[in-house]
XYZ file of C-alpha atoms in Angstrom:
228
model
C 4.691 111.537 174.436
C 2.383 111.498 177.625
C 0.403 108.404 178.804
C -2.489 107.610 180.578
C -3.815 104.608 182.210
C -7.524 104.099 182.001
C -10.334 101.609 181.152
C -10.927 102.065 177.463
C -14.943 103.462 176.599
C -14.378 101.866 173.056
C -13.071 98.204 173.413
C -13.454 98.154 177.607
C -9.747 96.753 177.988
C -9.476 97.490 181.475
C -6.111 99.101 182.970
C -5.341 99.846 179.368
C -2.267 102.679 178.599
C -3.246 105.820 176.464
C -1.540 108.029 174.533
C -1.722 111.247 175.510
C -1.803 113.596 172.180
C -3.340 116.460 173.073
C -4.943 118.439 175.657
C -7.182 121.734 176.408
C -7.863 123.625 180.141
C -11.319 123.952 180.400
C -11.545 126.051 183.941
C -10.368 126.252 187.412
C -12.295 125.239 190.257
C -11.600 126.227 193.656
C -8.861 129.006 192.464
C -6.369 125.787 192.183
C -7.534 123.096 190.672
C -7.303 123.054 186.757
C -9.441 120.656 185.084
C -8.971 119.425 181.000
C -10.423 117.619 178.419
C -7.145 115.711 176.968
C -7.604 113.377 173.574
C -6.244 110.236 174.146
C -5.549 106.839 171.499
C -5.932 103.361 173.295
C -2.863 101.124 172.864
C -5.664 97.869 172.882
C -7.852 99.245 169.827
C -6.366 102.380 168.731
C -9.242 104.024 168.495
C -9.945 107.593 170.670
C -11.591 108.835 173.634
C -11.812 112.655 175.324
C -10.930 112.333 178.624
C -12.385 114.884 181.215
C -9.275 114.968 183.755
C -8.962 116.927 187.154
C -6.193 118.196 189.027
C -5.231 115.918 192.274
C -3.405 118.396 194.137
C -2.308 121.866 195.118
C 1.054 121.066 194.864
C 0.539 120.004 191.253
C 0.421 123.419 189.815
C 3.844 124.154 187.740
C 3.182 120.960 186.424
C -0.365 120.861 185.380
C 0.049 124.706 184.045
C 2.805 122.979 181.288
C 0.229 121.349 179.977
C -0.647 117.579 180.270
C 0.658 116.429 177.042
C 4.360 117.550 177.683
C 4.588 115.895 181.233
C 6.693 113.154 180.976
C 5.420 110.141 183.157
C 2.043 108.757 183.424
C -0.212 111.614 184.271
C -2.564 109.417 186.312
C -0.070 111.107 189.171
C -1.553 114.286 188.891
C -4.714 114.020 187.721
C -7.890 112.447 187.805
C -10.028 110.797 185.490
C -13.525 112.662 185.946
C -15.068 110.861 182.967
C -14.799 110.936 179.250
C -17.177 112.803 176.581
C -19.919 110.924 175.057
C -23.295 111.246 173.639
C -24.574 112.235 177.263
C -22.678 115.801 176.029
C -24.324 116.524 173.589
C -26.330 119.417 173.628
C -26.921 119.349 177.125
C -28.653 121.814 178.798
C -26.232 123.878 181.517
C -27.579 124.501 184.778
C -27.913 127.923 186.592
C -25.198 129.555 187.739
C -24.085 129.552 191.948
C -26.397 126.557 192.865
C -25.438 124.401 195.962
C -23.520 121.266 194.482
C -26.227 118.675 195.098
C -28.410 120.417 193.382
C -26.195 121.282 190.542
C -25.319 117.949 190.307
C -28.982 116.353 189.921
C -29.524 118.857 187.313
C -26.444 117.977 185.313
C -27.256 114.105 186.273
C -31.248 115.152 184.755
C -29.929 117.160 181.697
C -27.693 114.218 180.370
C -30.668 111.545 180.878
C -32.521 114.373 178.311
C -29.659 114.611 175.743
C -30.014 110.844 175.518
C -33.896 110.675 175.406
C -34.301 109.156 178.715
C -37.212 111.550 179.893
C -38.724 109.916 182.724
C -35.037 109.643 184.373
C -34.731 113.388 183.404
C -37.853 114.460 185.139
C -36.844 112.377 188.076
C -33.822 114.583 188.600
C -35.059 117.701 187.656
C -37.996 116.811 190.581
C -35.421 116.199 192.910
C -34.051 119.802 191.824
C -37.239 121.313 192.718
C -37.613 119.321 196.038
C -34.323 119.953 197.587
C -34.807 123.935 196.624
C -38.428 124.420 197.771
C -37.935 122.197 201.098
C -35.399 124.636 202.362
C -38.017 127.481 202.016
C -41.025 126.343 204.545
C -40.684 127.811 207.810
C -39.267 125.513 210.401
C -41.952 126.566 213.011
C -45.477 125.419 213.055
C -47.966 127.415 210.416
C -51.314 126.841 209.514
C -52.032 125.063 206.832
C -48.457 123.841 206.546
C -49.301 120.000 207.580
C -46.873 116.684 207.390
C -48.060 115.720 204.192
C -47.742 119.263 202.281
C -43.959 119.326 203.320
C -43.986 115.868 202.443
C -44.995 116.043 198.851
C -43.913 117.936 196.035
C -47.449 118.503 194.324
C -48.871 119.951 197.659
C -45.588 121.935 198.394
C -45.923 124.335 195.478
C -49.170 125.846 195.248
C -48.406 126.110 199.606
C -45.699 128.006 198.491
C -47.187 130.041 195.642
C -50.247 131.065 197.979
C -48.299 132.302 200.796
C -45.836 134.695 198.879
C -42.970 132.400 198.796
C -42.307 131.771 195.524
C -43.033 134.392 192.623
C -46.442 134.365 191.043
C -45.109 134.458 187.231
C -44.412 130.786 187.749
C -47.651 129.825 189.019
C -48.298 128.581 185.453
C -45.219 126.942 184.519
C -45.779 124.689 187.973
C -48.515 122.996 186.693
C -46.001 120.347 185.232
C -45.979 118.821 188.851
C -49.140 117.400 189.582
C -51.229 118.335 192.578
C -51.019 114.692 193.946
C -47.567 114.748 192.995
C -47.125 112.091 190.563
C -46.297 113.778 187.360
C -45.742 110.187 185.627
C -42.367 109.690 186.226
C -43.434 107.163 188.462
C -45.224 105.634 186.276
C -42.689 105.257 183.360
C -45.240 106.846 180.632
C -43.510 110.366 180.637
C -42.431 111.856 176.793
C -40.639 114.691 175.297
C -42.319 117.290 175.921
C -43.293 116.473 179.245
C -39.870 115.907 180.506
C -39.259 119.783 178.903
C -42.231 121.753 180.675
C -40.556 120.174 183.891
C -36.544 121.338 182.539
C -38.146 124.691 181.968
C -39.774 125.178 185.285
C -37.010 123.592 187.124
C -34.403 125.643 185.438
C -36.688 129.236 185.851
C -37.089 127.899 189.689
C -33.399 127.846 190.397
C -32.388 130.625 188.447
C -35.085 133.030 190.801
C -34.123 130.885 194.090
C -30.256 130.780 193.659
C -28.585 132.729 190.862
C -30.522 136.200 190.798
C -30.069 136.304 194.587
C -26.248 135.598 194.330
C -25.811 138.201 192.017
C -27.059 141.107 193.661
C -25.053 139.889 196.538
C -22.658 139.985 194.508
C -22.909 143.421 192.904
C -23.663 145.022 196.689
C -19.962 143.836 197.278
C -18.826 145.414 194.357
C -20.696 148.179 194.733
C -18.958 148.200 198.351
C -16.094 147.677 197.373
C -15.874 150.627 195.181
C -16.528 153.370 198.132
């Protein structure tokens, strides 16, 4: 049987052995690196916990394509411990495909703060989401209009953006989630439900038009390319 050596989620023994009963590949990242979700029993409590593991290295990959479960040592030498699954899962909204990985990662950071009903730190990230895309979009040069405080601010950033062209119309509307001064309530703690959706919605909408339609005519143009 495998092992693995981990802090337990369930009793918090620290340094604590597993048992490693079973395990599933969930993708590949980077065309090497194989990453699972492997269900483990704590030797302290003996209850169970769904690991999310990772590949460490290249050089791993007869091993890690046996399957975790059959590897005879303590897999802690080839793999990583990338978290466990938890209520955070649940239900969590996905982000848009092909977005740059700080951005991908504030979404995933804002979309398990929603599947665990903590909507001001959901709107928080999914802000931050918006920010980081729209920032890269003002021109670098001088423009009129285009002061310190509208690249500054989040609130004065969109409708700069809507007026001159930059962003498409259609989501003039949803936009009006992020208040013109900015402060949508997040700051102020009093943010609910619904709320912390209209701002998932536009953020998700927003990234999908900014990152993932572009990347996939790209995409078909090399296909298309590639075909001739």
């Amino acid at each position: 049987m495998s092992e693995i050596v981990a802090t337990c989620p369930r009793c918090k023994a620290k340094e604590i052995t597993f048992d490693l009963l079973t395990d599933i590949p969930l993708y590949v990242k980077y065309k090497w690196q194989y990453w699972f979700e492997a269900f483990c029993v704590c030797r302290a409590c003996n209850r169970s916990t769904i690991f999310v593991l990772s590949q460490r290295d290249i050089n791993d990959k007869v091993e890690i394509k046996n399957g975790l479960s059959s590897y005879s040592r303590a897999v802690n030498q080839i793999v990583k411990i990338e978290g466990h699954i938890s209520l955070k899962d649940i239900a969590a909204e996905q982000p848009p495909e092909h977005l740059p990985k700080q951005i991908e990662a504030a979404f995933r950071e804002g979309a398990a703060c929603m599947a665990i009903a903590c909507h001001n730190a959901a709107a928080t990230m999914f802000r931050l989401c918006i920010d980081l895309a729209t920032k890269d979009m003002l021109p670098v040069e001088e423009v009129e209009g285009l002061n310190r405080s509208t690249r500054r601010n989040l609130g004065l950033r969109l409708p700069w953006l809507f007026d001159n062209g930059l962003l498409p119309e259609a989501l003039r509307e949803l936009s009006t989630c992020i208040k013109d001064n900015g402060n949508d309530g997040a700051h102020d703690g009093t943010l609910g439900e619904e709320d912390a959706a209209d701002i998932l919605d536009f953020t998700f909408v927003l990234l999908e038009r900014i990152y993932t339609e572009q990347k996939r005519i790209e995409l078909a143009k090399e296909r298309r390319n590639a075909r001739r």
